[in-house]
GROMACS .gro file of N, CA and C in nm:
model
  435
    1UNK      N    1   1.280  -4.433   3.943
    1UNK     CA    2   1.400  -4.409   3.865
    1UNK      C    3   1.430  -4.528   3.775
    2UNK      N    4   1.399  -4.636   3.828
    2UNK     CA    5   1.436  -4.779   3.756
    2UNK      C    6   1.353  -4.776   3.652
    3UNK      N    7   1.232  -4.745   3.664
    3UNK     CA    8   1.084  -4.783   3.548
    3UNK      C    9   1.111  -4.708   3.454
    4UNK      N   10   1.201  -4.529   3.488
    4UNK     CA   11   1.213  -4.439   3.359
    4UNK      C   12   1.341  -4.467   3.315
    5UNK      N   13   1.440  -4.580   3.348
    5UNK     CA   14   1.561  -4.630   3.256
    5UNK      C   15   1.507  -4.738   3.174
    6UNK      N   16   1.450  -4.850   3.265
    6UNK     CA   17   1.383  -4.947   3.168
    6UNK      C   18   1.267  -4.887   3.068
    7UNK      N   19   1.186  -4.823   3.060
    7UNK     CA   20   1.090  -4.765   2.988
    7UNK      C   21   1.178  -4.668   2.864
    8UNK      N   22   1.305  -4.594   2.891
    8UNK     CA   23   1.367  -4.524   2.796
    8UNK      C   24   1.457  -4.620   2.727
    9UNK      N   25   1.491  -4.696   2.790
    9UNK     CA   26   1.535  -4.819   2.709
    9UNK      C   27   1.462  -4.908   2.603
   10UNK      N   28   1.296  -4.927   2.677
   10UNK     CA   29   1.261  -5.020   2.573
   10UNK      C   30   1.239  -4.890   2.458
   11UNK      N   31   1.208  -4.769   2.468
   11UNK     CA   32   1.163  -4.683   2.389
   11UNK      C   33   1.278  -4.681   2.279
   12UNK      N   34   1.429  -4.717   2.298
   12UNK     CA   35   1.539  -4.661   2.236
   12UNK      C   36   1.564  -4.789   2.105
   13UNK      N   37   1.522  -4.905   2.181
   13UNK     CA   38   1.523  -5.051   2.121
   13UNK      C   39   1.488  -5.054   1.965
   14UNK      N   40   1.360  -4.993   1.920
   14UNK     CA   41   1.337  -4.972   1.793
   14UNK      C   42   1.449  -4.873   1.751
   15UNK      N   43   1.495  -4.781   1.754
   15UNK     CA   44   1.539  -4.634   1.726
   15UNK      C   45   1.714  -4.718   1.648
   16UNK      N   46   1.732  -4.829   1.767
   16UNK     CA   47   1.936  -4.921   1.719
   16UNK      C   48   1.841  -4.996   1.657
   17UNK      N   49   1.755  -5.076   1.633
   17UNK     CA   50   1.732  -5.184   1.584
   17UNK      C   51   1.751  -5.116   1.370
   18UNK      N   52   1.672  -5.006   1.390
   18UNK     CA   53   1.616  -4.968   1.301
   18UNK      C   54   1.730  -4.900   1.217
   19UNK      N   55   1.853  -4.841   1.315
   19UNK     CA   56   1.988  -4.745   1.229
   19UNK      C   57   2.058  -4.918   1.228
   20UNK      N   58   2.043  -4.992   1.268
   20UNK     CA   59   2.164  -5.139   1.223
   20UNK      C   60   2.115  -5.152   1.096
   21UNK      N   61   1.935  -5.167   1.094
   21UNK     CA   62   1.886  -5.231   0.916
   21UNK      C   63   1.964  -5.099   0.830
   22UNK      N   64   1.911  -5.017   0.853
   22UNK     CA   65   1.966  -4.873   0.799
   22UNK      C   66   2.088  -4.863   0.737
   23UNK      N   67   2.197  -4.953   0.785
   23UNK     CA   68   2.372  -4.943   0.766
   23UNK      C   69   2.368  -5.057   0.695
   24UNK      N   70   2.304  -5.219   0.740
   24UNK     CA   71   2.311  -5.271   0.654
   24UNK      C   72   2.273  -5.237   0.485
   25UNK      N   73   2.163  -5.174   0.501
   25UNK     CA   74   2.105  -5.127   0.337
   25UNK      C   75   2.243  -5.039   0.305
   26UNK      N   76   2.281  -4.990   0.340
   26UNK     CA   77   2.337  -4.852   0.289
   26UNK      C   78   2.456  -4.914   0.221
   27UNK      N   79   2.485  -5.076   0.284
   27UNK     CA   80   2.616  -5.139   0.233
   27UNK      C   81   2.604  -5.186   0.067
   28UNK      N   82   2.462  -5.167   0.024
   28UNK     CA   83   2.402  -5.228  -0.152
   28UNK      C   84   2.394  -5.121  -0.202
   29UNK      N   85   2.430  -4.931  -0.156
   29UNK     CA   86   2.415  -4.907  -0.239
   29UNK      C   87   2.509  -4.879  -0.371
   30UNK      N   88   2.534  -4.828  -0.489
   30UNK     CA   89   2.570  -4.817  -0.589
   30UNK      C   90   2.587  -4.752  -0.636
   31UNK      N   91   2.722  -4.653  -0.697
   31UNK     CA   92   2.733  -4.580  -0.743
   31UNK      C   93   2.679  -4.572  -0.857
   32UNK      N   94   2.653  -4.385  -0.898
   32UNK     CA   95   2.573  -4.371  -1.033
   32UNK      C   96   2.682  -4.367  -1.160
   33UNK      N   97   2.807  -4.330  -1.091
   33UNK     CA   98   2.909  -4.323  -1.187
   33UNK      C   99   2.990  -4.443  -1.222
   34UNK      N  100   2.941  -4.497  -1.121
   34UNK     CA  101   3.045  -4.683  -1.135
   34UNK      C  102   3.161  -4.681  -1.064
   35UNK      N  103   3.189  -4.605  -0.968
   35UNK     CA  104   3.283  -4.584  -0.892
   35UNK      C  105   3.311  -4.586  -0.729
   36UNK      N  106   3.362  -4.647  -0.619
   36UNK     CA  107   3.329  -4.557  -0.536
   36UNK      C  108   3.344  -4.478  -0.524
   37UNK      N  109   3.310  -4.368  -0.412
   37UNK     CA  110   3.318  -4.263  -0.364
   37UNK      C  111   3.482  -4.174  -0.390
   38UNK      N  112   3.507  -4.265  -0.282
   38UNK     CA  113   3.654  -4.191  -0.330
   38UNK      C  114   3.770  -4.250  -0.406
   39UNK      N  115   3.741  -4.295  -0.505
   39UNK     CA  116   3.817  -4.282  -0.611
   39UNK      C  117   3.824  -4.274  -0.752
   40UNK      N  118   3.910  -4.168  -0.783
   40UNK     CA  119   3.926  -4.098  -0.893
   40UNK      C  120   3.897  -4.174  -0.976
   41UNK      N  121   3.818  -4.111  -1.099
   41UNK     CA  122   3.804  -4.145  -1.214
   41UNK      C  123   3.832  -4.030  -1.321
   42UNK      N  124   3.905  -4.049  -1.397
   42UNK     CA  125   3.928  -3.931  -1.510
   42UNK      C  126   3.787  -3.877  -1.573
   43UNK      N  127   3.813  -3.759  -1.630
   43UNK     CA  128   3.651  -3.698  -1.692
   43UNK      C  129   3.650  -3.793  -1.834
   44UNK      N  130   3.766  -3.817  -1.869
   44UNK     CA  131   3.780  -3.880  -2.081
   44UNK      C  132   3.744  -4.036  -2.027
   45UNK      N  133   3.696  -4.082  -1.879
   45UNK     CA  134   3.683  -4.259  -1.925
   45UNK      C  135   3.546  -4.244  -1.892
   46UNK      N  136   3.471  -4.139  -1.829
   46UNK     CA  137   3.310  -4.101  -1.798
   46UNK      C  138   3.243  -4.075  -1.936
   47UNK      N  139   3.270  -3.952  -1.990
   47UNK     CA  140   3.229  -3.904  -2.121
   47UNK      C  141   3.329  -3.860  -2.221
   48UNK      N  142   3.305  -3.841  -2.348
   48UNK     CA  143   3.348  -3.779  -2.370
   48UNK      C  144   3.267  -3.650  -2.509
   49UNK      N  145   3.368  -3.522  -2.548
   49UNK     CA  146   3.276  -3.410  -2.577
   49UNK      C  147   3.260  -3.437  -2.729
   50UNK      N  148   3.114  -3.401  -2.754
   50UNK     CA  149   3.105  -3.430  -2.942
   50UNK      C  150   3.115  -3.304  -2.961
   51UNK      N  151   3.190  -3.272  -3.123
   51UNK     CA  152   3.211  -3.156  -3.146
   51UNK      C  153   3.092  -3.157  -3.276
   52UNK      N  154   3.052  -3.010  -3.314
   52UNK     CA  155   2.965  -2.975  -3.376
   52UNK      C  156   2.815  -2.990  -3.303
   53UNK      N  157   2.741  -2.911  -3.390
   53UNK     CA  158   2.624  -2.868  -3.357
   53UNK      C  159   2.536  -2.942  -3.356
   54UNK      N  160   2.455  -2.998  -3.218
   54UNK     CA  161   2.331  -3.087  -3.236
   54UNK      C  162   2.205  -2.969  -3.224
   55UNK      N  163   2.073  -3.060  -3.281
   55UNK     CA  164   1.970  -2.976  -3.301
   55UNK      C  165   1.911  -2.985  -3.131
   56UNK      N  166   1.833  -2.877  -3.124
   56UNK     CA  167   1.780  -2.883  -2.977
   56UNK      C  168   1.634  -2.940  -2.939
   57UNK      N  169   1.619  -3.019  -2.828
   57UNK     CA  170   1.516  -3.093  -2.776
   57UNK      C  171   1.379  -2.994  -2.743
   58UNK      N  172   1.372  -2.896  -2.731
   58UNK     CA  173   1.257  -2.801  -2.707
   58UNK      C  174   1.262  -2.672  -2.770
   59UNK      N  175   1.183  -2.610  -2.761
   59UNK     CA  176   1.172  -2.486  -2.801
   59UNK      C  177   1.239  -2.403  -2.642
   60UNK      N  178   1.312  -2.294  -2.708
   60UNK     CA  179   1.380  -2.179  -2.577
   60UNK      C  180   1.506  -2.242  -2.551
   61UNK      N  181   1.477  -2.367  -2.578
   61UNK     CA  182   1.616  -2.464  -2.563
   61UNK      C  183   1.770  -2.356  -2.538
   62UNK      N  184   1.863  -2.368  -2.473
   62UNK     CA  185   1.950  -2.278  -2.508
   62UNK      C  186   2.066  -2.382  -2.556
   63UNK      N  187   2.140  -2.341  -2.688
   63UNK     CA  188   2.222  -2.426  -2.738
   63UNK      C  189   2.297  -2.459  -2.677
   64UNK      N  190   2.348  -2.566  -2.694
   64UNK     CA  191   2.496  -2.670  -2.655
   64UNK      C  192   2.568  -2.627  -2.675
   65UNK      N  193   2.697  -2.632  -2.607
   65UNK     CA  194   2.828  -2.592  -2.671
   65UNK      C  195   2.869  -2.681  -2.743
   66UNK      N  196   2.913  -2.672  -2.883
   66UNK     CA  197   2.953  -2.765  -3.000
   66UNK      C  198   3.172  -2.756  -2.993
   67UNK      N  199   3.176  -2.706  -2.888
   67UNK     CA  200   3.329  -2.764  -2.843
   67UNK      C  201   3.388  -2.739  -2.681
   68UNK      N  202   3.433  -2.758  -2.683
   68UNK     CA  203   3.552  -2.821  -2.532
   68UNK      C  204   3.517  -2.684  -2.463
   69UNK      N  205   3.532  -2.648  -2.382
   69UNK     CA  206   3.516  -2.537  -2.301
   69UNK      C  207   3.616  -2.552  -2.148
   70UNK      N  208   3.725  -2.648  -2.165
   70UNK     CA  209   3.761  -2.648  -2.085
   70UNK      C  210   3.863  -2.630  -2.001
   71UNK      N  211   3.977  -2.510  -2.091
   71UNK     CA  212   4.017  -2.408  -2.025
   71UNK      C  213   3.957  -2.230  -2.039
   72UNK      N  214   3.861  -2.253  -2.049
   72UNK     CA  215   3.805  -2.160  -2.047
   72UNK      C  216   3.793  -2.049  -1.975
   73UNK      N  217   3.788  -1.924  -1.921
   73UNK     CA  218   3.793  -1.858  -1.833
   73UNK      C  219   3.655  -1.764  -1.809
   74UNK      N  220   3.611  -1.786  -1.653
   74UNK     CA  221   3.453  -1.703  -1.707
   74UNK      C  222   3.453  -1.659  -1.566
   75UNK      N  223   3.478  -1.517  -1.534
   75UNK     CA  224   3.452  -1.503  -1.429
   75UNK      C  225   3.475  -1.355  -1.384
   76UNK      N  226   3.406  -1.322  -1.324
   76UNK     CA  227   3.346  -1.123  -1.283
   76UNK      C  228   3.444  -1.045  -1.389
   77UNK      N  229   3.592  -1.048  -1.413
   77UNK     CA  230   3.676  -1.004  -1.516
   77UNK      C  231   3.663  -1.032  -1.638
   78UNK      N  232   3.677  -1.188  -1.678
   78UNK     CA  233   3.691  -1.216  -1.806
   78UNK      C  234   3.547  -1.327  -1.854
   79UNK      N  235   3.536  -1.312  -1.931
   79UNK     CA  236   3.456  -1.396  -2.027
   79UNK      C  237   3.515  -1.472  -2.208
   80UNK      N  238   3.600  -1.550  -2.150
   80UNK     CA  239   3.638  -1.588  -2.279
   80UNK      C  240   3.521  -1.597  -2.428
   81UNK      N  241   3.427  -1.660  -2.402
   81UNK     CA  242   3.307  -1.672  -2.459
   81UNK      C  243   3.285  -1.567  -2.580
   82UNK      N  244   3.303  -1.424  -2.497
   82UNK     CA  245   3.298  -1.339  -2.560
   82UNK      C  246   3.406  -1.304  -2.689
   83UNK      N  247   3.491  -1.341  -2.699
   83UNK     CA  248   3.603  -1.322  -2.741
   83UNK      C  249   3.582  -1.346  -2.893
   84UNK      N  250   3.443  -1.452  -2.949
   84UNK     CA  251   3.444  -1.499  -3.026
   84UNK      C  252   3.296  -1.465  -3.084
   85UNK      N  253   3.223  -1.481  -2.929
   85UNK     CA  254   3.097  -1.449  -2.960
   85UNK      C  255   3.012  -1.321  -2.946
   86UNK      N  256   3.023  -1.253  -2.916
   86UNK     CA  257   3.038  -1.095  -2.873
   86UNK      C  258   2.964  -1.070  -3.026
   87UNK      N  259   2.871  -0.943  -3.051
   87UNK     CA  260   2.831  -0.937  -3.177
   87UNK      C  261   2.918  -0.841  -3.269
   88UNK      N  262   3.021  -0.785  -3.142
   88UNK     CA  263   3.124  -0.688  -3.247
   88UNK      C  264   3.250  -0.804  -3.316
   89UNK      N  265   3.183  -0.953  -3.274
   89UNK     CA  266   3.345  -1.025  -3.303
   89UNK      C  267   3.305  -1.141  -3.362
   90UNK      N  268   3.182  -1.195  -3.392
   90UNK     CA  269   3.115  -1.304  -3.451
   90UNK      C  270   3.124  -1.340  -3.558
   91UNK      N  271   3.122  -1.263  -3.691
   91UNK     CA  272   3.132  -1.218  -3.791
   91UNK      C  273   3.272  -1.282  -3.844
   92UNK      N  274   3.336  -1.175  -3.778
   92UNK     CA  275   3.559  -1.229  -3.781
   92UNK      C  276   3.594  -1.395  -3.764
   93UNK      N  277   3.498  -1.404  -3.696
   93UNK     CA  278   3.520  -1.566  -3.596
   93UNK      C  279   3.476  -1.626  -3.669
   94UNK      N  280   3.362  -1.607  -3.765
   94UNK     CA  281   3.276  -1.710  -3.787
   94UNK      C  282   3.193  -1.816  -3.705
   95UNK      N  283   3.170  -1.732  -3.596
   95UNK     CA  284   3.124  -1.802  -3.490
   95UNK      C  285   2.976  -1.730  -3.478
   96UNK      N  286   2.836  -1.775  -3.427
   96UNK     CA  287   2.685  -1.744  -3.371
   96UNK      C  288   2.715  -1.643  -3.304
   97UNK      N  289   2.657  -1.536  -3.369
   97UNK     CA  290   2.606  -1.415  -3.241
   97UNK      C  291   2.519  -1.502  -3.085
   98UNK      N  292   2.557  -1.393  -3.031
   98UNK     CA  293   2.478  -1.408  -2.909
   98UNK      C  294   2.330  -1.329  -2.992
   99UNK      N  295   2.217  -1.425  -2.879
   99UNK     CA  296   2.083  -1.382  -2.930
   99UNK      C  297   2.080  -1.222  -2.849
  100UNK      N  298   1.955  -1.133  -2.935
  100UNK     CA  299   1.976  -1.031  -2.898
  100UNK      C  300   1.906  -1.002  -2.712
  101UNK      N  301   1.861  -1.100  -2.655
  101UNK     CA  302   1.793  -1.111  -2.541
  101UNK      C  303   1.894  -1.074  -2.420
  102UNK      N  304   2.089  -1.170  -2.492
  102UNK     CA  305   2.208  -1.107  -2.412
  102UNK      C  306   2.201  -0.971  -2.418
  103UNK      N  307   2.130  -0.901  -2.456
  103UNK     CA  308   2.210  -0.733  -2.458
  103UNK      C  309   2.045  -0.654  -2.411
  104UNK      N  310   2.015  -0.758  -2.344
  104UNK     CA  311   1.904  -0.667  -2.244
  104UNK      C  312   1.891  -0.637  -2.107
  105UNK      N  313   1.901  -0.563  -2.047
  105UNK     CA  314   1.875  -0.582  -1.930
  105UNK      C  315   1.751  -0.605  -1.854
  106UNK      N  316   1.714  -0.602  -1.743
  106UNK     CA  317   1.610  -0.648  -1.683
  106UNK      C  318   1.486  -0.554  -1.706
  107UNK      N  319   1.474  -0.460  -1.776
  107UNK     CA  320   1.376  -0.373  -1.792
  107UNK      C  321   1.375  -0.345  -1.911
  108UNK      N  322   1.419  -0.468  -2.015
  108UNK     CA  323   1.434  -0.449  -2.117
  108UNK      C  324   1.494  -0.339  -2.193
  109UNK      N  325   1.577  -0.274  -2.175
  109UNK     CA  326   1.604  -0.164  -2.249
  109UNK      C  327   1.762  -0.256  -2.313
  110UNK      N  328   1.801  -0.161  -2.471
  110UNK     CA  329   1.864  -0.244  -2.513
  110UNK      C  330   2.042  -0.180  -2.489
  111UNK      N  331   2.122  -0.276  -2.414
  111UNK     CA  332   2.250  -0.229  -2.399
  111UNK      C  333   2.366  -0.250  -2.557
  112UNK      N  334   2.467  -0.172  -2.520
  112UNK     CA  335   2.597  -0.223  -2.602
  112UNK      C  336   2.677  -0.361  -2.584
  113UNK      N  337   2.702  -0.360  -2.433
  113UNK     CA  338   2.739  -0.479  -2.422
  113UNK      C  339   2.674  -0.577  -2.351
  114UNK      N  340   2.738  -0.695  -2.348
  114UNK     CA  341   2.625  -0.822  -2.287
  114UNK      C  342   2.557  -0.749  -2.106
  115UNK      N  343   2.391  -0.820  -2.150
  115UNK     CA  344   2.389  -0.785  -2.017
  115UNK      C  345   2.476  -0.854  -1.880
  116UNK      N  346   2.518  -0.784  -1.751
  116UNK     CA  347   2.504  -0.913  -1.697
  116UNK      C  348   2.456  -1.010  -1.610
  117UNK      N  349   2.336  -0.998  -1.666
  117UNK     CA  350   2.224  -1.119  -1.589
  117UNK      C  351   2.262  -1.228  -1.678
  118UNK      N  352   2.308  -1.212  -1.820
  118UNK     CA  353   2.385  -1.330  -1.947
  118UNK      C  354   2.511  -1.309  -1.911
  119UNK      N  355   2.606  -1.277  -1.882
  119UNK     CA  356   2.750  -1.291  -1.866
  119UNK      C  357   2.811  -1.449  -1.832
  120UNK      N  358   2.742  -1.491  -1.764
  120UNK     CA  359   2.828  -1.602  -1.721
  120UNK      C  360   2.767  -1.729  -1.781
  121UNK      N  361   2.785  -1.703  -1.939
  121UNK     CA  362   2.740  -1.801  -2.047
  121UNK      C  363   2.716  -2.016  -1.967
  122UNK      N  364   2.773  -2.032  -1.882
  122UNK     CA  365   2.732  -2.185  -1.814
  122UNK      C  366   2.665  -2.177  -1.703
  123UNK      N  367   2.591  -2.070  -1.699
  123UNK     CA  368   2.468  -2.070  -1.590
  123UNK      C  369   2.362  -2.187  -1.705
  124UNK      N  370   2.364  -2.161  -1.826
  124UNK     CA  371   2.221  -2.276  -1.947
  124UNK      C  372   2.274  -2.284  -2.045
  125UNK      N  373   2.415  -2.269  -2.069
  125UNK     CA  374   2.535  -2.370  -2.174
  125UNK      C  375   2.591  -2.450  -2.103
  126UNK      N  376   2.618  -2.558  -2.156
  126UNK     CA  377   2.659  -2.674  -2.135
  126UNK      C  378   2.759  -2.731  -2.282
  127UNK      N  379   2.869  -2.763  -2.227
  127UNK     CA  380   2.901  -2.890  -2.366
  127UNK      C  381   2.815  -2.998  -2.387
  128UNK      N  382   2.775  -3.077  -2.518
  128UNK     CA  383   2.820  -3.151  -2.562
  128UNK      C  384   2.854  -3.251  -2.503
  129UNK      N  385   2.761  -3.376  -2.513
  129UNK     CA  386   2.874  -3.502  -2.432
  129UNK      C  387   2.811  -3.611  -2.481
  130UNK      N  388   2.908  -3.744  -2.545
  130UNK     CA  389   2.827  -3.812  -2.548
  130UNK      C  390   2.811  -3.918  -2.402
  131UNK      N  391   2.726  -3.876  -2.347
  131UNK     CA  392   2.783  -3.961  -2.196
  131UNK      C  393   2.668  -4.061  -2.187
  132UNK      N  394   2.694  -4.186  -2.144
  132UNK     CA  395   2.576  -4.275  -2.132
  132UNK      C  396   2.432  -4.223  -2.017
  133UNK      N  397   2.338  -4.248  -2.000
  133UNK     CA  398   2.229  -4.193  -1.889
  133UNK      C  399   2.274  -4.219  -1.757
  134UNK      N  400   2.251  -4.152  -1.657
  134UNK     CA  401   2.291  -4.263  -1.522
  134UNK      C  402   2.156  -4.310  -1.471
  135UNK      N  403   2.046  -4.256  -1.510
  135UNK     CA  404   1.878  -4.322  -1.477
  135UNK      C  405   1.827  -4.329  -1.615
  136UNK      N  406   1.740  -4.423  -1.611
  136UNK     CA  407   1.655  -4.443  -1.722
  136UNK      C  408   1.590  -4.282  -1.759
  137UNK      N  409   1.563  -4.242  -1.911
  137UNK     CA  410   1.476  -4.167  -1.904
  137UNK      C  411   1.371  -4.179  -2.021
  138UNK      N  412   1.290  -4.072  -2.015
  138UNK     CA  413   1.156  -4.166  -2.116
  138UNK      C  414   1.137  -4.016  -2.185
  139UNK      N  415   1.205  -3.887  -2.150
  139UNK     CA  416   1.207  -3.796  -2.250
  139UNK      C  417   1.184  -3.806  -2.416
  140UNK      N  418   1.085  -3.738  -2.461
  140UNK     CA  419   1.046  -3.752  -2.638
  140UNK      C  420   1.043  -3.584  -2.625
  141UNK      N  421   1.157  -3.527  -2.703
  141UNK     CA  422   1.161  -3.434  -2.776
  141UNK      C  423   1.034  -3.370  -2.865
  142UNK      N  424   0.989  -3.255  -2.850
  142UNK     CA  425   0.932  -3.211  -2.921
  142UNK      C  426   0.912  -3.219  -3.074
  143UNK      N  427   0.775  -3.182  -3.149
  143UNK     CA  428   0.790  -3.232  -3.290
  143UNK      C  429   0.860  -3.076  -3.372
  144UNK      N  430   0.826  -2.997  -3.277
  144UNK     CA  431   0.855  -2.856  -3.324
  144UNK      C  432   1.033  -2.793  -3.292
  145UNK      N  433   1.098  -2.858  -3.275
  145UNK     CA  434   1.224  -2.788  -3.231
  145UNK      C  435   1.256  -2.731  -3.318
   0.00000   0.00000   0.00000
């Protein structure tokens, strides 16, 4: 009984030695946002949104949003999005049709209104931001966009 406490003991010795280094490291690390954890930082001192249209980094690329989106409403009922961009309302707005790929469904056949596998336009829209990197990156844009 003594040999399998001392023997589970020396076995356990690496296991604390190894979660103490573990906690010490964990005390260097660094936030990506410059913040700790828990405390607030406003969204306007992180980034903030550029308005108008930038050109896109790839081909299929799906455009940026070229303004604020952020009372926006998008959800199983409403789609603000549409309101402007919709192809019966684009025109009025002076705002980009949706491409005609929104008004397909999955078997390609072509609908009236948006499909909705596209409905919820910030599943691959995004605003706009000019926000600094939080990792280095080494991305080179295509010559063809």
């Amino acid at each position: 009984m003594k040999r399998t406490i001392v023997t589970g003991g020396i076995a356990l010795l690496p296991v604390l030695l190894l979660s103490g280094w573990a906690l010490a490291q964990s005390a260097q690390v660094e936030s990506l946002r410059g913040a700790e954890v828990d405390e607030p930082v406003p969204l306007d001192q992180i980034h903030r949104n550029v308005e108008g249209r930038q050109q896109r980094n790839y081909r299929q690329q799906p455009p940026l949003i070229p303004h604020s989106v952020e009372q926006y409403q998008i959800d199983i009922r409403t789609n603000q999005c549409l309101s402007c961009h919709d192809w019966t309302k684009a025109g009025e707005r002076n705002a980009p049709t949706l491409s005609m790929t929104h008004y397909l469904d999955r078997d390609g056949n072509e609908l009236d209104q948006i499909a909705g596998t596209r409905y919820f336009c910030n599943q691959c829209h995004v605003p706009q931001a000019d926000a600094p990197p939080l990792v280095d990156n080494v991305f080179q844009p295509s010559a063809g966009n």
